[in-house]
Amino acid sequence: MNRDYYIFSNGRLKRKDNTIYFIDSGNNKRALPVEQVDKIHFFGEVDFNSNLLSYLPRFGVMLNVYNYYGYYSGTYYPRKKNVSGFLVVNQAVYYNDYNKRIALARSFVESSIYHILRNLRRHKEVTEEIIDKIEKEKANITKANKIAELMGVEGRVRKWYYRGFNCILREEFILKGRNRRPPRDPVNALISFGNSLMYTAVLGEMYKTQLDPTISFLHEPSTKRFSLSLDIAEIFKPLIIDAVIFKLINNRVIKEEDFDIEEEICFLNEEGKKKFIEEYETKMATTIKHRKLKRKTSYKMFIRLECYKLIKHFIGDEVYKPLKAWW
Amino acid sequence: MELKTASIQGVKLNYYYICKRKLWLFAKGISMEHNSDRVLSGKVIHENSYPRMKKREVLIDGLVKLDIVDGDYIREVKISSKMSKADRMQLLYYLYYLKEKGVEKKGLINYVKERRVEEIELTEDDELEIEKAVKGIEQVLQLKSPPEVINARICKKCAYYLFCYVEEED
């Protein structure tokens, strides 16, 4: 499987002949094996040249850029080679027919809540009450016949869920409610950083398929984001990111000194980001034997499989059923 | 001379004999070949076999891609002879296509790893079969949704395996 590379240093990424090198500010040169690279993530300040940018698409390498706070800024992605106009037309049909659209939106919310409950049940001695509330709220998924109502259900579930964080997490880490742009406390900083990574991971997998990332169902297709990526990320955030956060905090891997707080803005510093990414990458590479495919399947591949199931839905092959982790 | 057959890519003929679902998906642009190691290994073999041959990768009308043109023969390079029927039909289609353009050739399939070469000549029966297959392909492509999964042994090595077999249980 092709790897993701994370570059924290400032420097320059360049192509020389048929090799790409990263040269850091101290003039240390390191070659990257371009054929084994999936994505490169930049957290520092890096210069590129067009010679490099015209070379990377041959290998389908994506460049993801994050700002100083670790927020996702954008992606340089290769010219898309595998396109299917047929699929895009059909995908759009599922957006345009409100009944078809909401059925998909429901699936995303349903799977997200399933994974949220799965997380809470692992600590059920302390989260029983919250589980109850969410179970009750869950019944509203089928009743909702507007996307906005569905978003309401999702929002309320998340509110309860984040309260549950305080029961699950070690007491030094308190979540007083979700805040973003900017996050104001360590747990919010972790959630925001994790969500950025999740978004780029889904986009990366979706890019290997013929799905159109702009036609989404739960989130309104927008011009600012690849909103189908947000839809699919709903499924995987509790399954991957939240699991990483619980582990990092409760196993005392992440500590207070891994965060910087500047004028009420809290973010992971370099050391903190590295710890997060290490655990996140371990999680993504973890495999489960797929009960249908009978093959070892990584969390990362589960994202791609979700894309495949959506394609099958759009081409009238098989009705989409979202992932509900069974292990 | 006017072509009797509809113009289709040779690979479609190959897929028609292997799996009609694969044919349908491929024709609709839902391709998976780009993420298959097996396809990559085939590509490497293609690129590295017969380096001394001058006429390699000859594309005709944007449809028919001949691996090698070598005097009276056109050669097709394959990894293994497992799919011999499909490979044979693909090459026969090329011969047929060329014949309609007034060029008569014979074919050779090179099973590189097996170090084996098979010689092929286009017969009248073959021509009939190809015409039937081309009609069959058109019928498959008219379907609104893909043909069903074939559940065969060969599925396990197919680039579409994960796509075809992924499913959620309740």
Short mmCIF file of C-alpha atoms in Angstrom, two decimals:
data_model
loop_
_atom_site.label_atom_id
_atom_site.label_comp_id
_atom_site.label_asym_id
_atom_site.label_seq_id
_atom_site.Cartn_x
_atom_site.Cartn_y
_atom_site.Cartn_z
CA MET A 1 0.00 0.00 0.00
CA ASN A 2 1.25 3.47 -0.83
CA ARG A 3 2.20 5.63 2.10
CA ASP A 4 1.41 9.10 3.28
CA TYR A 5 4.36 11.37 4.06
CA TYR A 6 4.20 14.19 6.56
CA ILE A 7 6.68 17.04 6.35
CA PHE A 8 6.97 19.40 9.29
CA SER A 9 10.18 21.17 8.35
CA ASN A 10 10.43 24.20 6.17
CA GLY A 11 12.24 23.71 2.92
CA ARG A 12 11.90 22.88 -0.70
CA LEU A 13 10.45 19.92 -2.55
CA LYS A 14 11.97 19.47 -5.96
CA ARG A 15 12.38 17.07 -8.78
CA LYS A 16 15.81 16.30 -10.02
CA ASP A 17 15.83 13.93 -12.97
CA ASN A 18 13.33 11.28 -12.00
CA THR A 19 13.64 11.52 -8.26
CA ILE A 20 11.95 13.88 -5.86
CA TYR A 21 13.89 15.34 -2.98
CA PHE A 22 12.99 17.28 0.08
CA ILE A 23 15.68 19.73 1.08
CA ASP A 24 15.15 21.26 4.50
CA SER A 25 16.32 24.67 5.64
CA GLY A 26 19.51 23.10 6.99
CA ASN A 27 20.27 21.80 3.48
CA ASN A 28 19.65 18.18 4.41
CA LYS A 29 18.51 16.28 1.36
CA ARG A 30 16.16 13.34 1.47
CA ALA A 31 14.81 11.36 -1.48
CA LEU A 32 11.15 10.30 -1.53
CA PRO A 33 10.25 7.10 -3.38
CA VAL A 34 7.66 8.66 -5.67
CA GLU A 35 6.19 5.34 -6.77
CA GLN A 36 5.26 4.48 -3.21
CA VAL A 37 3.82 7.83 -2.24
CA ASP A 38 0.09 8.30 -1.91
CA LYS A 39 -0.08 11.78 -0.42
CA ILE A 40 2.38 14.26 1.03
CA HIS A 41 1.18 16.53 3.84
CA PHE A 42 2.94 19.81 4.48
CA PHE A 43 2.81 21.42 7.89
CA GLY A 44 5.74 23.74 7.38
CA GLU A 45 6.57 26.29 4.73
CA VAL A 46 7.65 24.58 1.55
CA ASP A 47 8.56 25.80 -1.94
CA PHE A 48 7.64 23.81 -5.03
CA ASN A 49 8.51 24.22 -8.68
CA SER A 50 6.36 23.51 -11.69
CA ASN A 51 8.79 20.86 -12.85
CA LEU A 52 7.82 18.90 -9.75
CA LEU A 53 4.14 19.65 -10.10
CA SER A 54 4.05 18.36 -13.66
CA TYR A 55 5.89 15.20 -12.63
CA LEU A 56 3.74 14.12 -9.69
CA PRO A 57 0.48 13.44 -11.57
CA ARG A 58 2.16 10.56 -13.34
CA PHE A 59 2.16 8.78 -10.01
CA GLY A 60 -1.14 10.12 -8.77
CA VAL A 61 0.50 11.85 -5.81
CA MET A 62 -1.57 14.42 -3.92
CA LEU A 63 -0.09 17.33 -2.00
CA ASN A 64 -2.05 18.52 1.02
CA VAL A 65 -1.16 21.82 2.60
CA TYR A 66 -2.03 22.78 6.19
CA ASN A 67 -1.58 26.17 7.79
CA TYR A 68 0.36 27.08 10.90
CA TYR A 69 -2.41 25.80 13.16
CA GLY A 70 -2.66 22.49 11.37
CA TYR A 71 -5.80 23.46 9.50
CA TYR A 72 -6.32 22.09 6.05
CA SER A 73 -5.69 24.77 3.43
CA GLY A 74 -5.85 22.93 0.16
CA THR A 75 -4.74 20.18 -2.13
CA TYR A 76 -2.77 19.97 -5.30
CA TYR A 77 -4.13 16.93 -7.03
CA PRO A 78 -3.27 15.23 -10.27
CA ARG A 79 -5.30 15.62 -13.40
CA LYS A 80 -8.05 13.08 -13.03
CA LYS A 81 -7.49 10.18 -15.37
CA ASN A 82 -10.32 7.89 -14.46
CA VAL A 83 -13.54 9.70 -15.11
CA SER A 84 -16.96 8.38 -15.91
CA GLY A 85 -19.46 10.84 -17.27
CA PHE A 86 -22.04 8.10 -17.00
CA LEU A 87 -21.49 7.81 -13.25
CA VAL A 88 -21.51 11.58 -12.66
CA VAL A 89 -24.84 11.92 -14.44
CA ASN A 90 -26.30 9.16 -12.29
CA GLN A 91 -24.80 10.55 -9.11
CA ALA A 92 -26.46 13.87 -9.90
CA VAL A 93 -29.80 12.12 -10.43
CA TYR A 94 -29.59 10.87 -6.83
CA TYR A 95 -29.03 14.40 -5.65
CA ASN A 96 -31.80 15.92 -7.67
CA ASP A 97 -34.51 13.52 -6.56
CA TYR A 98 -35.22 14.57 -2.98
CA ASN A 99 -36.40 11.13 -1.87
CA LYS A 100 -33.29 9.54 -3.27
CA ARG A 101 -31.12 12.23 -1.74
CA ILE A 102 -32.56 11.99 1.75
CA ALA A 103 -32.31 8.20 1.75
CA LEU A 104 -28.55 8.57 1.28
CA ALA A 105 -28.30 11.40 3.80
CA ARG A 106 -30.08 9.16 6.33
CA SER A 107 -27.58 6.38 5.69
CA PHE A 108 -24.66 8.65 6.50
CA VAL A 109 -26.24 9.88 9.73
CA GLU A 110 -27.31 6.37 10.70
CA SER A 111 -23.82 4.99 10.30
CA SER A 112 -22.26 7.93 12.09
CA ILE A 113 -24.56 7.47 15.07
CA TYR A 114 -23.99 3.73 15.02
CA HIS A 115 -20.27 4.34 15.42
CA ILE A 116 -20.84 7.02 18.04
CA LEU A 117 -22.86 4.55 20.11
CA ARG A 118 -20.24 1.92 19.55
CA ASN A 119 -17.64 4.24 21.09
CA LEU A 120 -19.87 5.09 24.04
CA ARG A 121 -20.75 1.45 24.74
CA ARG A 122 -17.09 0.66 25.27
CA HIS A 123 -17.40 2.83 28.38
CA LYS A 124 -20.97 1.98 29.19
CA GLU A 125 -20.56 2.04 32.98
CA VAL A 126 -20.14 5.80 32.76
CA THR A 127 -22.09 6.69 29.64
CA GLU A 128 -25.31 4.78 30.14
CA GLU A 129 -27.46 7.85 30.48
CA ILE A 130 -26.02 9.44 27.36
CA ILE A 131 -26.44 6.24 25.38
CA ASP A 132 -30.13 6.30 26.34
CA LYS A 133 -30.59 9.86 25.14
CA ILE A 134 -28.88 9.12 21.85
CA GLU A 135 -30.87 5.92 21.33
CA LYS A 136 -34.06 7.96 21.68
CA GLU A 137 -32.82 10.64 19.33
CA LYS A 138 -31.84 7.99 16.80
CA ALA A 139 -35.50 7.14 16.23
CA ASN A 140 -35.90 10.56 14.63
CA ILE A 141 -33.68 9.61 11.70
CA THR A 142 -36.46 7.74 9.94
CA LYS A 143 -39.02 10.42 10.83
CA ALA A 144 -36.96 13.24 9.40
CA ASN A 145 -38.09 14.04 5.90
CA LYS A 146 -36.07 17.18 5.44
CA ILE A 147 -32.29 17.33 5.29
CA ALA A 148 -32.38 20.17 7.84
CA GLU A 149 -34.24 17.94 10.34
CA LEU A 150 -31.69 15.26 9.78
CA MET A 151 -28.91 17.74 10.46
CA GLY A 152 -30.80 18.64 13.64
CA VAL A 153 -30.80 15.04 14.78
CA GLU A 154 -27.12 14.80 14.04
CA GLY A 155 -26.38 18.02 15.91
CA ARG A 156 -28.26 16.92 19.03
CA VAL A 157 -26.60 13.52 19.01
CA ARG A 158 -23.21 15.16 18.77
CA LYS A 159 -23.99 17.43 21.69
CA TRP A 160 -24.74 14.42 23.87
CA TYR A 161 -21.80 12.56 22.47
CA TYR A 162 -19.38 15.34 23.32
CA ARG A 163 -20.74 15.37 26.85
CA GLY A 164 -19.85 11.70 26.88
CA PHE A 165 -16.26 12.63 26.10
CA ASN A 166 -15.94 13.99 29.62
CA CYS A 167 -16.88 10.60 31.04
CA ILE A 168 -14.46 8.79 28.78
CA LEU A 169 -11.45 11.09 28.84
CA ARG A 170 -9.02 11.48 31.71
CA GLU A 171 -10.20 14.30 33.92
CA GLU A 172 -7.50 16.83 32.96
CA PHE A 173 -9.02 16.97 29.51
CA ILE A 174 -12.38 18.64 29.65
CA LEU A 175 -14.58 19.36 26.69
CA LYS A 176 -16.91 22.22 27.42
CA GLY A 177 -18.65 21.94 24.11
CA ARG A 178 -17.48 21.95 20.61
CA ASN A 179 -15.84 25.05 19.26
CA ARG A 180 -13.88 25.45 16.11
CA ARG A 181 -12.24 28.07 13.96
CA PRO A 182 -10.43 28.48 16.23
CA PRO A 183 -10.60 25.70 18.83
CA ARG A 184 -10.15 27.02 22.33
CA ASP A 185 -9.12 23.97 24.31
CA PRO A 186 -7.00 20.86 23.77
CA VAL A 187 -9.85 18.43 23.07
CA ASN A 188 -11.36 20.75 20.48
CA ALA A 189 -7.93 21.15 18.94
CA LEU A 190 -7.60 17.37 18.66
CA ILE A 191 -11.04 17.01 17.10
CA SER A 192 -10.34 19.77 14.58
CA PHE A 193 -6.95 18.42 13.63
CA GLY A 194 -8.31 14.90 13.30
CA ASN A 195 -11.18 16.05 11.14
CA SER A 196 -8.76 17.77 8.78
CA LEU A 197 -6.86 14.53 8.36
CA MET A 198 -10.08 12.58 7.87
CA TYR A 199 -11.26 14.95 5.19
CA THR A 200 -8.06 14.58 3.18
CA ALA A 201 -8.05 10.81 3.67
CA VAL A 202 -11.57 10.46 2.29
CA LEU A 203 -10.78 12.81 -0.56
CA GLY A 204 -7.67 10.78 -1.36
CA GLU A 205 -9.58 7.51 -1.52
CA MET A 206 -12.48 9.04 -3.42
CA TYR A 207 -10.01 10.39 -5.92
CA LYS A 208 -9.01 6.83 -6.77
CA THR A 209 -12.58 6.18 -7.86
CA GLN A 210 -14.82 7.87 -10.41
CA LEU A 211 -17.10 9.52 -7.85
CA ASP A 212 -17.57 13.25 -8.20
CA PRO A 213 -16.55 14.81 -4.88
CA THR A 214 -18.75 17.89 -5.37
CA ILE A 215 -22.12 16.12 -5.51
CA SER A 216 -23.12 15.42 -1.92
CA PHE A 217 -26.27 14.43 -0.10
CA LEU A 218 -26.22 15.23 3.60
CA HIS A 219 -24.10 18.33 3.25
CA GLU A 220 -25.29 20.83 0.66
CA PRO A 221 -23.07 20.63 -2.41
CA SER A 222 -20.97 23.70 -1.99
CA THR A 223 -18.40 25.50 -3.98
CA LYS A 224 -15.93 25.75 -1.14
CA ARG A 225 -15.41 22.16 -0.19
CA PHE A 226 -15.62 18.77 -1.74
CA SER A 227 -18.74 18.10 0.20
CA LEU A 228 -19.14 14.40 -0.62
CA SER A 229 -15.93 14.01 1.32
CA LEU A 230 -17.68 15.54 4.33
CA ASP A 231 -20.62 13.13 3.92
CA ILE A 232 -18.42 10.06 3.93
CA ALA A 233 -16.19 11.45 6.68
CA GLU A 234 -19.22 11.42 9.02
CA ILE A 235 -19.06 7.63 8.98
CA PHE A 236 -15.38 7.45 9.76
CA LYS A 237 -14.83 10.28 12.24
CA PRO A 238 -16.13 8.38 15.27
CA LEU A 239 -14.64 5.14 14.01
CA ILE A 240 -11.12 6.43 13.41
CA ILE A 241 -10.47 9.93 14.74
CA ASP A 242 -12.33 9.69 18.05
CA ALA A 243 -10.76 6.31 18.77
CA VAL A 244 -7.36 7.90 18.20
CA ILE A 245 -8.19 10.80 20.53
CA PHE A 246 -9.38 8.50 23.34
CA LYS A 247 -6.26 6.42 23.07
CA LEU A 248 -3.86 9.36 22.97
CA ILE A 249 -5.37 10.98 26.02
CA ASN A 250 -6.17 7.97 28.15
CA ASN A 251 -2.83 6.29 27.55
CA ARG A 252 -1.14 9.55 28.47
CA VAL A 253 0.58 9.84 25.12
CA ILE A 254 -0.67 13.36 24.52
CA LYS A 255 0.00 15.75 27.36
CA GLU A 256 -0.70 19.36 28.05
CA GLU A 257 2.71 20.40 26.78
CA ASP A 258 1.77 19.12 23.32
CA PHE A 259 -0.53 22.10 22.89
CA ASP A 260 0.20 25.76 22.43
CA ILE A 261 -2.30 28.33 23.55
CA GLU A 262 -2.08 31.78 22.06
CA GLU A 263 -4.76 34.34 22.78
CA GLU A 264 -7.48 31.76 23.41
CA ILE A 265 -6.51 29.77 20.35
CA CYS A 266 -5.43 26.26 21.21
CA PHE A 267 -3.61 24.07 18.77
CA LEU A 268 -1.33 21.09 18.67
CA ASN A 269 2.31 22.00 18.43
CA GLU A 270 4.71 20.10 16.24
CA GLU A 271 5.37 17.41 18.83
CA GLY A 272 1.64 17.03 19.41
CA LYS A 273 0.85 16.75 15.73
CA LYS A 274 3.52 14.10 15.32
CA LYS A 275 2.08 12.04 18.14
CA PHE A 276 -1.39 12.35 16.68
CA ILE A 277 -0.28 11.38 13.19
CA GLU A 278 1.65 8.39 14.42
CA GLU A 279 -1.37 6.97 16.20
CA TYR A 280 -3.65 7.92 13.33
CA GLU A 281 -1.44 6.20 10.76
CA THR A 282 -1.29 3.08 12.92
CA LYS A 283 -5.07 3.08 13.06
CA MET A 284 -5.48 3.58 9.32
CA ALA A 285 -3.14 0.68 8.61
CA THR A 286 -4.83 -1.66 11.10
CA THR A 287 -6.58 -4.48 9.31
CA ILE A 288 -9.76 -6.37 10.01
CA LYS A 289 -10.72 -9.52 8.19
CA HIS A 290 -13.65 -8.45 6.07
CA ARG A 291 -16.47 -10.89 6.65
CA LYS A 292 -17.74 -10.67 3.08
CA LEU A 293 -14.52 -10.21 1.17
CA LYS A 294 -12.60 -12.65 3.36
CA ARG A 295 -9.57 -10.42 3.03
CA LYS A 296 -7.57 -8.39 5.46
CA THR A 297 -8.91 -4.90 5.03
CA SER A 298 -7.35 -1.76 6.48
CA TYR A 299 -9.37 1.12 7.88
CA LYS A 300 -8.07 3.13 4.95
CA MET A 301 -9.44 0.56 2.51
CA PHE A 302 -12.79 0.63 4.29
CA ILE A 303 -13.07 4.23 3.10
CA ARG A 304 -12.51 3.16 -0.50
CA LEU A 305 -15.04 0.35 -0.11
CA GLU A 306 -17.61 2.92 1.00
CA CYS A 307 -16.94 4.75 -2.29
CA TYR A 308 -17.39 1.53 -4.24
CA LYS A 309 -20.73 0.84 -2.56
CA LEU A 310 -21.91 4.33 -3.46
CA ILE A 311 -20.92 3.80 -7.08
CA LYS A 312 -22.87 0.55 -7.10
CA HIS A 313 -25.86 2.42 -5.73
CA PHE A 314 -25.67 5.14 -8.38
CA ILE A 315 -25.43 2.72 -11.30
CA GLY A 316 -28.42 0.73 -10.14
CA ASP A 317 -26.41 -2.30 -9.13
CA GLU A 318 -26.92 -2.64 -5.40
CA VAL A 319 -28.67 -0.47 -2.83
CA TYR A 320 -26.21 1.37 -0.58
CA LYS A 321 -25.92 0.20 2.99
CA PRO A 322 -23.47 2.19 5.05
CA LEU A 323 -20.70 0.57 7.03
CA LYS A 324 -21.60 -0.51 10.55
CA ALA A 325 -18.44 -1.81 12.15
CA TRP A 326 -19.19 -5.36 13.26
CA TRP A 327 -15.92 -6.15 14.98
CA MET B 1 -13.95 -0.57 -47.85
CA GLU B 2 -16.68 -0.15 -45.31
CA LEU B 3 -16.41 -1.88 -41.96
CA LYS B 4 -18.97 -4.57 -41.33
CA THR B 5 -18.53 -4.41 -37.59
CA ALA B 6 -19.24 -1.65 -35.16
CA SER B 7 -16.01 -0.09 -34.08
CA ILE B 8 -15.02 -1.26 -30.64
CA GLN B 9 -11.81 -1.45 -28.67
CA GLY B 10 -10.11 -4.82 -28.69
CA VAL B 11 -10.04 -5.05 -24.93
CA LYS B 12 -13.83 -5.07 -24.90
CA LEU B 13 -13.80 -8.27 -26.87
CA ASN B 14 -11.45 -9.73 -24.33
CA TYR B 15 -13.68 -8.73 -21.43
CA TYR B 16 -16.77 -10.00 -23.24
CA TYR B 17 -15.39 -13.51 -23.00
CA ILE B 18 -14.13 -13.12 -19.43
CA CYS B 19 -16.97 -11.31 -17.69
CA LYS B 20 -19.83 -9.28 -19.10
CA ARG B 21 -20.06 -7.25 -15.91
CA LYS B 22 -16.44 -6.21 -16.27
CA LEU B 23 -17.13 -5.26 -19.87
CA TRP B 24 -20.11 -3.12 -18.87
CA LEU B 25 -18.31 -1.34 -16.04
CA PHE B 26 -15.21 -0.73 -18.11
CA ALA B 27 -17.21 0.65 -21.02
CA LYS B 28 -18.99 3.09 -18.68
CA GLY B 29 -15.67 4.45 -17.50
CA ILE B 30 -15.81 2.66 -14.16
CA SER B 31 -12.39 1.18 -14.47
CA MET B 32 -10.35 -0.39 -11.70
CA GLU B 33 -7.31 -1.43 -13.66
CA HIS B 34 -5.31 1.54 -12.39
CA ASN B 35 -5.18 0.12 -8.90
CA SER B 36 -4.30 -3.44 -9.73
CA ASP B 37 -0.80 -4.82 -9.20
CA ARG B 38 -1.56 -7.50 -11.73
CA VAL B 39 -2.31 -4.95 -14.40
CA LEU B 40 0.89 -3.11 -13.49
CA SER B 41 2.89 -6.30 -13.83
CA GLY B 42 1.33 -6.86 -17.26
CA LYS B 43 2.32 -3.38 -18.26
CA VAL B 44 5.92 -3.90 -17.18
CA ILE B 45 6.06 -7.14 -19.15
CA HIS B 46 4.68 -5.36 -22.21
CA GLU B 47 7.20 -2.60 -21.95
CA ASN B 48 10.18 -4.85 -21.46
CA SER B 49 9.40 -7.65 -23.90
CA TYR B 50 10.81 -7.61 -27.41
CA PRO B 51 12.76 -4.38 -27.07
CA ARG B 52 14.38 -4.92 -30.47
CA MET B 53 11.10 -4.93 -32.36
CA LYS B 54 10.61 -1.63 -34.11
CA LYS B 55 6.85 -1.46 -34.48
CA ARG B 56 5.53 -1.69 -30.94
CA GLU B 57 2.27 -0.32 -29.64
CA VAL B 58 0.68 0.51 -32.95
CA LEU B 59 -2.67 2.21 -32.51
CA ILE B 60 -5.15 2.04 -35.36
CA ASP B 61 -8.19 4.34 -35.54
CA GLY B 62 -7.83 4.93 -31.81
CA LEU B 63 -9.45 1.53 -31.26
CA VAL B 64 -7.13 -1.29 -31.94
CA LYS B 65 -3.81 -1.30 -30.17
CA LEU B 66 -1.41 -3.82 -31.57
CA ASP B 67 1.41 -4.77 -29.23
CA ILE B 68 3.87 -5.59 -31.99
CA VAL B 69 3.77 -5.62 -35.78
CA ASP B 70 6.39 -7.98 -37.18
CA GLY B 71 6.30 -8.65 -40.91
CA ASP B 72 3.35 -10.92 -41.73
CA TYR B 73 2.49 -11.25 -38.07
CA ILE B 74 0.93 -9.18 -35.36
CA ARG B 75 1.94 -10.19 -31.89
CA GLU B 76 0.06 -9.92 -28.65
CA VAL B 77 1.97 -10.19 -25.37
CA LYS B 78 0.21 -11.88 -22.44
CA ILE B 79 1.30 -12.85 -18.95
CA SER B 80 -0.31 -16.24 -18.81
CA SER B 81 -2.46 -18.54 -20.91
CA LYS B 82 -5.21 -18.79 -18.29
CA MET B 83 -7.60 -16.69 -20.33
CA SER B 84 -6.59 -18.24 -23.63
CA LYS B 85 -10.04 -18.10 -25.21
CA ALA B 86 -10.46 -14.39 -24.48
CA ASP B 87 -6.91 -13.60 -25.59
CA ARG B 88 -7.37 -15.58 -28.78
CA MET B 89 -10.59 -13.76 -29.61
CA GLN B 90 -8.97 -10.39 -28.97
CA LEU B 91 -6.17 -11.15 -31.39
CA LEU B 92 -8.60 -12.66 -33.91
CA TYR B 93 -10.58 -9.46 -33.73
CA TYR B 94 -7.45 -7.49 -34.61
CA LEU B 95 -6.86 -9.78 -37.58
CA TYR B 96 -10.48 -9.35 -38.61
CA TYR B 97 -10.29 -5.60 -38.23
CA LEU B 98 -7.14 -5.42 -40.35
CA LYS B 99 -8.64 -7.72 -42.96
CA GLU B 100 -11.60 -5.39 -43.38
CA LYS B 101 -9.10 -2.65 -44.04
CA GLY B 102 -7.54 -4.82 -46.72
CA VAL B 103 -4.54 -5.96 -44.70
CA GLU B 104 -4.13 -9.70 -44.20
CA LYS B 105 -1.91 -10.83 -41.36
CA LYS B 106 -1.41 -13.77 -39.08
CA GLY B 107 -1.18 -13.59 -35.33
CA LEU B 108 1.14 -14.74 -32.59
CA ILE B 109 0.34 -14.77 -28.90
CA ASN B 110 3.44 -14.61 -26.75
CA TYR B 111 2.99 -16.03 -23.31
CA VAL B 112 6.15 -14.44 -22.05
CA LYS B 113 6.52 -16.06 -18.67
CA GLU B 114 5.63 -19.48 -20.04
CA ARG B 115 8.05 -18.99 -22.95
CA ARG B 116 5.42 -20.19 -25.35
CA VAL B 117 4.12 -18.80 -28.62
CA GLU B 118 0.81 -19.65 -30.24
CA GLU B 119 0.16 -19.03 -33.89
CA ILE B 120 -3.29 -17.93 -34.97
CA GLU B 121 -4.99 -17.63 -38.32
CA LEU B 122 -8.37 -16.12 -38.96
CA THR B 123 -10.89 -18.66 -40.34
CA GLU B 124 -14.38 -18.08 -41.69
CA ASP B 125 -15.84 -19.59 -38.53
CA ASP B 126 -13.82 -17.14 -36.47
CA GLU B 127 -15.16 -14.26 -38.50
CA LEU B 128 -18.72 -15.36 -37.80
CA GLU B 129 -17.98 -15.71 -34.13
CA ILE B 130 -16.49 -12.24 -33.96
CA GLU B 131 -19.48 -10.71 -35.66
CA LYS B 132 -21.71 -12.46 -33.14
CA ALA B 133 -19.56 -11.27 -30.26
CA VAL B 134 -19.63 -7.66 -31.44
CA LYS B 135 -23.44 -7.81 -31.50
CA GLY B 136 -23.37 -9.40 -28.06
CA ILE B 137 -21.18 -6.59 -26.75
CA GLU B 138 -23.56 -3.98 -28.06
CA GLN B 139 -26.40 -5.72 -26.24
CA VAL B 140 -24.48 -5.78 -22.97
CA LEU B 141 -23.65 -2.10 -23.25
CA GLN B 142 -27.29 -1.20 -23.74
CA LEU B 143 -28.17 -2.53 -20.30
CA LYS B 144 -29.16 0.19 -17.85
CA SER B 145 -27.37 -1.41 -14.92
CA PRO B 146 -24.44 -3.82 -14.83
CA PRO B 147 -24.85 -7.58 -15.36
CA GLU B 148 -24.64 -9.64 -12.19
CA VAL B 149 -21.49 -10.79 -10.48
CA ILE B 150 -20.35 -14.07 -12.00
CA ASN B 151 -19.01 -15.67 -8.83
CA ALA B 152 -16.19 -17.46 -10.59
CA ARG B 153 -12.74 -18.54 -9.50
CA ILE B 154 -11.15 -15.88 -11.67
CA CYS B 155 -12.89 -13.14 -9.67
CA LYS B 156 -10.33 -13.42 -6.91
CA LYS B 157 -7.57 -12.07 -9.10
CA CYS B 158 -9.66 -9.48 -10.87
CA ALA B 159 -9.04 -5.76 -10.35
CA TYR B 160 -12.79 -5.43 -9.73
CA TYR B 161 -12.91 -8.00 -6.94
CA LEU B 162 -13.38 -5.54 -4.06
CA PHE B 163 -15.85 -3.53 -6.08
CA CYS B 164 -18.01 -6.50 -7.04
CA TYR B 165 -17.97 -8.36 -3.76
CA VAL B 166 -18.13 -5.65 -1.11
CA GLU B 167 -21.44 -5.84 0.67
CA GLU B 168 -22.88 -5.09 4.13
CA GLU B 169 -24.65 -7.67 6.22
CA ASP B 170 -27.36 -6.55 8.59
#
